[in-house]
Coordinates of C-alpha atoms in Angstrom, one line a residue:
F4 CA -6.7 49.2 -8.3
T5 CA -8.9 46.9 -10.5
S6 CA -9.9 43.6 -8.8
A7 CA -8.6 41.5 -11.7
Y8 CA -5.7 42.1 -14.0
T9 CA -3.6 40.1 -16.6
L10 CA -0.2 41.3 -17.6
S11 CA 0.3 42.0 -21.3
V12 CA 3.3 40.5 -23.0
T13 CA 5.5 43.6 -22.5
L14 CA 5.1 43.8 -18.7
E15 CA 6.9 41.9 -16.0
N16 CA 5.5 42.9 -12.6
L17 CA 2.1 43.2 -11.1
T18 CA 1.3 44.6 -7.6
Y19 CA -2.2 45.1 -6.2
V20 CA -2.6 48.3 -4.4
G21 CA -6.4 48.3 -4.1
T22 CA -8.7 47.0 -1.4
G23 CA -10.7 43.7 -1.4
D24 CA -9.9 40.5 -3.2
F25 CA -7.7 40.4 -6.3
T26 CA -7.2 38.1 -9.2
G27 CA -3.8 38.6 -10.9
T28 CA -2.3 36.6 -13.8
G29 CA 1.1 36.8 -15.3
N30 CA 2.5 36.0 -18.7
A31 CA 5.4 34.1 -20.3
A32 CA 8.0 36.4 -18.7
A33 CA 9.6 36.1 -15.3
N34 CA 7.0 38.0 -13.3
V35 CA 6.9 39.3 -9.8
I36 CA 3.2 39.2 -8.7
T37 CA 2.2 40.7 -5.3
G38 CA -1.2 40.4 -3.8
G39 CA -2.8 42.7 -1.2
A40 CA -4.7 42.4 2.0
G41 CA -7.7 40.5 0.6
N42 CA -8.2 36.9 -0.4
D43 CA -6.3 36.9 -3.7
T44 CA -6.0 34.4 -6.5
L45 CA -2.6 34.6 -8.3
R46 CA -1.0 32.7 -11.1
G47 CA 2.4 33.5 -12.7
G48 CA 2.2 31.8 -16.1
T49 CA 5.0 30.0 -17.9
G50 CA 7.9 32.1 -16.8
N51 CA 10.0 31.6 -13.6
D52 CA 7.9 33.8 -11.4
T53 CA 8.0 35.1 -7.8
I54 CA 4.6 35.3 -6.2
H55 CA 3.8 37.0 -2.9
G56 CA 0.3 36.4 -1.5
G57 CA 0.4 39.1 1.1
D58 CA -2.2 39.2 3.8
G59 CA -5.5 37.3 3.5
D60 CA -6.4 33.7 2.6
D61 CA -4.8 33.5 -0.8
T62 CA -4.8 30.9 -3.6
I63 CA -1.8 30.5 -5.8
A64 CA -2.5 28.5 -9.0
Y65 CA 0.2 26.4 -10.7
A66 CA -0.2 24.3 -13.8
F67 CA 2.1 21.9 -15.7
G68 CA 4.1 24.0 -18.1
D69 CA 4.5 26.9 -15.7
G70 CA 8.1 27.8 -14.8
T71 CA 10.1 27.2 -11.6
D72 CA 8.4 29.7 -9.3
V73 CA 9.3 31.1 -5.9
L74 CA 6.1 31.0 -3.8
D75 CA 5.3 32.9 -0.6
G76 CA 1.7 32.7 0.6
G77 CA 2.3 35.4 3.3
L78 CA -0.1 35.8 6.1
G79 CA -3.5 34.0 6.4
L80 CA -4.5 30.5 5.4
D81 CA -3.1 30.1 1.9
T82 CA -3.6 27.4 -0.8
L83 CA -1.4 26.2 -3.6
D84 CA -3.5 24.5 -6.3
I85 CA -1.5 22.3 -8.7
L86 CA -3.3 21.3 -11.9
G87 CA -2.1 18.6 -14.4
T88 CA -2.9 18.1 -18.1
A89 CA -4.7 15.5 -20.2
A90 CA -1.3 13.8 -20.8
A91 CA 0.5 11.4 -18.4
N92 CA 2.0 13.6 -15.7
T93 CA 4.5 12.8 -12.9
V94 CA 4.7 14.9 -9.8
N95 CA 7.9 14.6 -7.7
A96 CA 7.3 15.5 -4.0
V97 CA 9.6 15.5 -1.0
V98 CA 8.2 15.6 2.6
S99 CA 10.0 15.9 5.9
G100 CA 7.8 14.4 8.6
T101 CA 4.4 15.6 7.5
A102 CA 5.5 18.8 5.8
L103 CA 5.9 19.2 2.1
T104 CA 9.3 20.7 1.4
S105 CA 9.4 20.4 -2.4
V106 CA 7.0 19.7 -5.2
M107 CA 7.8 19.8 -8.9
G108 CA 11.0 21.8 -8.0
L109 CA 8.9 24.4 -6.1
T110 CA 9.5 25.3 -2.5
P111 CA 6.2 26.5 -1.0
G112 CA 6.7 29.0 1.7
G113 CA 3.9 30.3 4.0
I114 CA 1.4 28.0 2.3
E115 CA -0.8 25.9 4.5
R116 CA -2.9 24.0 2.0
I117 CA -1.7 22.2 -1.2
T118 CA -4.1 20.5 -3.6
L119 CA -3.1 18.3 -6.5
D120 CA -5.4 17.3 -9.5
L121 CA -3.6 15.6 -12.4
L122 CA -6.8 15.3 -14.6
A123 CA -6.9 12.7 -17.4
G124 CA -4.1 10.4 -18.4
V125 CA -2.2 7.8 -16.3
D126 CA -0.5 10.0 -13.7
S127 CA 2.0 9.4 -11.0
L128 CA 3.0 10.8 -7.6
S129 CA 6.5 10.0 -6.6
Y130 CA 8.2 10.5 -3.2
G131 CA 11.4 8.8 -4.5
S132 CA 13.7 11.3 -2.7
T133 CA 11.8 11.2 0.6
T134 CA 13.3 9.5 3.6
S135 CA 10.3 10.0 5.9
A136 CA 7.4 7.5 6.0
V137 CA 4.6 8.6 3.6
T138 CA 1.0 7.6 3.5
V139 CA -1.0 7.8 0.3
D140 CA -4.7 6.8 -0.1
L141 CA -5.8 7.1 -3.7
G142 CA -9.4 6.2 -2.8
A143 CA -9.7 8.8 -0.1
G144 CA -7.8 11.4 -2.1
T145 CA -5.2 12.0 0.6
A146 CA -1.4 12.0 0.6
S147 CA 1.5 13.1 2.8
G148 CA 2.2 16.8 2.4
F149 CA -1.1 17.5 0.4
T150 CA -4.5 18.6 1.6
S151 CA -6.1 16.6 -1.2
I152 CA -5.1 14.7 -4.4
A153 CA -7.2 13.6 -7.4
N154 CA -6.9 11.6 -10.6
I155 CA -3.6 9.8 -9.8
E156 CA -3.1 6.2 -10.8
N157 CA 0.4 5.3 -9.7
V158 CA 2.4 6.0 -6.6
V159 CA 6.1 5.7 -5.7
G160 CA 7.1 5.7 -2.1
G161 CA 10.4 6.7 -0.6
S162 CA 12.9 4.9 1.7
G163 CA 10.7 5.0 4.8
N164 CA 8.0 2.6 6.0
D165 CA 5.3 3.7 3.6
T166 CA 1.6 3.0 3.5
L167 CA 0.1 3.0 0.0
A168 CA -3.6 2.4 -0.8
D169 CA -5.2 2.0 -4.1
K170 CA -8.5 3.3 -5.4
A171 CA -11.2 0.6 -5.8
G172 CA -12.2 0.0 -9.4
V173 CA -9.1 1.6 -10.8
T174 CA -6.0 -0.4 -11.8
N175 CA -3.2 1.2 -9.8
M176 CA 0.6 0.6 -9.6
L177 CA 2.1 1.0 -6.1
T178 CA 5.8 1.0 -5.7
G179 CA 7.3 1.1 -2.2
G180 CA 11.0 1.7 -2.5
G181 CA 13.0 1.0 0.7
G182 CA 11.5 0.4 4.1
N183 CA 8.9 -2.0 5.4
D184 CA 6.0 -1.0 3.3
T185 CA 2.3 -1.8 3.6
Y186 CA -0.1 -1.8 0.6
F187 CA -3.9 -1.9 0.6
V188 CA -5.5 -3.2 -2.6
H189 CA -9.1 -3.7 -3.7
D190 CA -8.5 -5.1 -7.2
T191 CA -6.8 -8.3 -8.4
A192 CA -5.2 -6.3 -11.2
D193 CA -3.4 -3.9 -9.0
V194 CA 0.4 -4.1 -9.3
V195 CA 2.7 -3.9 -6.3
I196 CA 6.4 -3.4 -7.0
E197 CA 9.3 -3.8 -4.6
A198 CA 13.0 -4.0 -5.3
A199 CA 15.3 -6.6 -3.8
G200 CA 16.4 -5.6 -0.3
G201 CA 13.5 -3.2 0.1
G202 CA 12.5 -4.3 3.6
T203 CA 9.7 -6.7 4.7
D204 CA 6.6 -5.7 2.9
E205 CA 2.9 -6.6 3.2
V206 CA -0.1 -6.5 0.9
R207 CA -3.4 -6.2 2.7
S208 CA -6.1 -7.3 0.2
F209 CA -9.8 -6.3 0.1
A210 CA -10.0 -8.3 -3.2
N211 CA -11.2 -11.9 -2.8
T212 CA -8.3 -13.2 -5.0
Y213 CA -4.8 -11.9 -4.9
A214 CA -1.4 -13.3 -5.8
L215 CA 2.0 -11.9 -4.8
A216 CA 3.4 -11.4 -8.3
N217 CA 6.5 -9.5 -7.2
A218 CA 9.1 -11.8 -5.7
N219 CA 10.2 -9.1 -3.2
V220 CA 6.9 -8.7 -1.4
E221 CA 6.9 -11.1 1.5
N222 CA 3.5 -11.0 3.2
L223 CA -0.2 -11.2 2.2
T224 CA -3.2 -10.6 4.6
F225 CA -6.9 -10.7 3.7
V226 CA -8.8 -7.8 5.2
G227 CA -12.0 -8.1 3.1
A228 CA -15.2 -10.1 3.5
G229 CA -16.1 -13.5 2.3
N230 CA -13.8 -16.3 1.0
F231 CA -10.2 -15.5 -0.1
T232 CA -7.8 -17.1 -2.5
G233 CA -4.3 -16.0 -1.7
T234 CA -1.1 -17.1 -3.4
G235 CA 2.5 -16.5 -2.4
N236 CA 5.7 -16.3 -4.4
A237 CA 9.2 -17.8 -4.2
S238 CA 10.0 -15.8 -1.1
A239 CA 9.4 -16.8 2.5
N240 CA 5.8 -15.6 2.8
T241 CA 3.3 -15.1 5.6
I242 CA -0.2 -15.5 4.2
T243 CA -3.2 -14.8 6.4
G244 CA -6.8 -15.5 5.6
G245 CA -10.0 -14.1 7.1
A246 CA -13.2 -15.4 8.5
G247 CA -14.3 -17.2 5.4
S248 CA -13.3 -20.5 3.9
D249 CA -10.0 -19.5 2.3
T250 CA -7.6 -21.2 -0.1
L251 CA -4.0 -20.3 0.7
S252 CA -0.9 -21.4 -1.3
G253 CA 2.6 -20.5 -0.2
G254 CA 4.5 -21.2 -3.3
G255 CA 8.3 -21.5 -2.9
G256 CA 10.1 -20.5 0.2
N257 CA 9.6 -21.4 3.9
D258 CA 6.1 -20.0 4.3
V259 CA 3.7 -19.4 7.2
L260 CA 0.0 -20.0 6.4
R261 CA -2.8 -18.8 8.8
G262 CA -6.2 -19.8 7.6
G263 CA -8.2 -18.1 10.4
A264 CA -11.8 -19.0 10.9
G265 CA -13.7 -21.0 8.3
N266 CA -12.9 -24.3 6.6
D267 CA -9.7 -23.4 4.9
A268 CA -7.6 -25.3 2.3
L269 CA -3.8 -24.8 2.8
T270 CA -1.0 -25.7 0.5
G271 CA 2.6 -24.9 1.6
G272 CA 4.3 -25.7 -1.7
A273 CA 8.1 -26.0 -1.8
G274 CA 10.1 -25.2 1.3
F275 CA 9.6 -26.0 5.0
D276 CA 6.3 -24.5 5.9
V277 CA 4.4 -23.7 9.1
F278 CA 0.6 -24.0 9.3
V279 CA -0.8 -21.9 12.1
F280 CA -4.2 -22.6 13.8
A281 CA -6.1 -20.6 16.3
P282 CA -9.3 -21.3 18.4
S283 CA -12.4 -22.1 16.3
F284 CA -10.4 -22.6 13.1
G285 CA -13.0 -25.0 11.7
A286 CA -12.3 -28.1 9.5
D287 CA -9.1 -27.3 7.5
T288 CA -7.0 -29.3 5.1
V289 CA -3.3 -29.2 4.3
A290 CA -2.6 -30.6 0.8
D291 CA 1.2 -31.3 1.1
F292 CA 2.4 -31.9 4.6
D293 CA 6.1 -32.8 4.8
A294 CA 6.8 -34.8 8.0
N295 CA 10.2 -36.0 6.9
P296 CA 13.1 -34.3 8.8
A297 CA 15.6 -36.3 6.8
S298 CA 15.1 -33.9 3.9
G299 CA 16.9 -31.2 6.0
G300 CA 13.8 -29.7 7.5
Q301 CA 10.1 -30.3 7.5
D302 CA 6.7 -28.7 7.7
E303 CA 5.2 -28.0 11.1
I304 CA 1.7 -27.4 12.7
D305 CA 1.6 -24.4 15.1
L306 CA -1.0 -24.9 17.9
V307 CA 0.5 -22.3 20.3
A308 CA -2.7 -20.2 20.3
L309 CA -4.8 -23.2 21.3
G310 CA -2.9 -23.5 24.6
I311 CA -2.3 -27.3 24.5
T312 CA -1.1 -28.5 27.9
N313 CA -1.5 -32.3 27.4
F314 CA -0.8 -33.3 23.9
A315 CA -1.8 -37.0 24.3
A316 CA -5.2 -36.1 25.8
Q317 CA -6.1 -33.0 23.7
V318 CA -4.7 -33.9 20.2
H319 CA -5.9 -37.1 18.5
I320 CA -4.1 -38.4 15.3
D321 CA -5.8 -40.9 13.0
V322 CA -4.8 -42.4 9.7
G323 CA -7.4 -43.3 7.1
S324 CA -8.9 -42.5 3.7
F325 CA -10.4 -39.1 4.5
G326 CA -10.1 -37.6 1.0
G327 CA -12.6 -39.8 -0.7
D328 CA -10.0 -42.1 -2.3
A329 CA -7.9 -45.1 -1.4
V330 CA -4.9 -43.0 -0.3
L331 CA -4.2 -42.9 3.4
D332 CA -4.4 -39.4 5.0
T333 CA -3.8 -38.1 8.5
R334 CA -6.5 -36.5 10.5
V335 CA -5.7 -34.3 13.6
T336 CA -8.7 -33.7 15.9
I337 CA -8.6 -31.1 18.6
G338 CA -12.0 -30.8 20.3
A339 CA -14.5 -30.0 17.6
E340 CA -11.8 -28.8 15.2
I341 CA -10.2 -31.0 12.5
I342 CA -7.1 -30.7 10.4
T343 CA -6.8 -33.2 7.5
L344 CA -3.3 -33.7 6.1
F345 CA -3.3 -35.0 2.5
S346 CA -0.2 -36.4 0.8
V347 CA 1.9 -36.6 4.0
T348 CA 5.5 -37.5 3.2
G349 CA 7.7 -39.3 5.7
V350 CA 8.6 -42.7 6.9
G351 CA 5.9 -45.3 8.0
A352 CA 2.1 -45.3 7.9
N353 CA 1.6 -42.9 10.8
V354 CA 4.3 -40.4 10.2
V355 CA 2.8 -37.4 12.1
T356 CA 3.7 -37.3 15.7
Q357 CA 4.0 -34.7 18.5
D358 CA 7.4 -33.8 17.1
D359 CA 5.6 -32.2 14.1
F360 CA 3.8 -29.7 16.2
I361 CA 4.7 -26.3 17.7
L362 CA 3.1 -26.1 21.1
S363 CA 4.8 -23.2 22.8

C-alpha cells in the first residue's frame, strides 16, 4: 500500500494495491511489476522484467544495462524514458511509418511517449533495420518514433528516403543508408556518409563552406546566408549556391552548377558540365569552359530560365582580355547580366556560339 517500494534481492514481483501514485523499483531478478490506477513511475532493474503500468499516466524508466523487458503502459498517456550512460552508447530503433516498433530489443506496448537521453560520450541512434523514411533533427531534439531525443552525436538512417539534420556547433556523423537521403549541416566538420548505390542524396548546407567528401553523395545546396564556397566530388554533382557571391567547384564528373543571385565564380572541373543561369544572376565567371565537342562532349550554358526567344538579339558574345591579362576570354552579355568565360577550350578565336547554349 506504500506509495514507494523497492524490491529486496530475494523478491521477484511487485504489485501496487493502494490508491494514488506509486513508485516501484525492481532488482537484478526477472521481476513482474504492476502499477495501479494512479500516475505511477516504474523501473525493472537489470533483470528481464515484465512491467504493467495499469491505469493512469505512467512513466516506465529504462537504463542501459537493464534487461530485455516486456513493457505495457496500459491505459492513460504513458511514457518510456530511456537513459544512457557516460560511455559511448548505440541505440537501435525500428519504426513502421511513424510508430516505433522496437528500440534496444524492447517492444513498447500501450506507450504513447518515448524519450531518449544518452548523456555524455559520443552516442549513436541507428535505424539500420528500418525500411520506412525517418526524420532526425539533432538540433531540435526530435526523431521518428520518439517524443524527444538528447545528447546524440551520430545518426544512421534506414533504407527509406531519410532526412537527417545535425546540431549546430557539434561535430556530427550522419549516415543515410539506402534511399534518396537529405542532410542538413551547419558545420564544415560534419561528416556525411553514403554507400555506393545508396540513391541520389543531397547535402543542404547552412555552413558557408562545405565540400562533398563522400564520393556517393551527389548534390549540394546552400541554404544559409552570405557567400558560399561549395565543392563537389568525382560523381556527377548538382551544386546550387544562394543569394551571395558564391564560389562553386564541380570536381570530377558531369556536373550542374547553379550560382543563383550574386556575382559567382564557377569551375566545372573534369567532365562535361552545365552552368545554369536564372534572372538577375549578376556578373558571373566560369573558369574552365570546354566548347570543344570533338572531345566527346562539352560544357554548356543553360539559359532556359531567362526565356530567350531571339538569341542573336538578346545574347551578345565578345572576345577580349577581360581577366586583367593578355589571354583572350569570352564575355556573354544578356541585358545587364554578364558571364565571363575564362580558359575557353575549342577551335578558333571565337569558339562560343549558340550551339553551346541550352535555350529550351
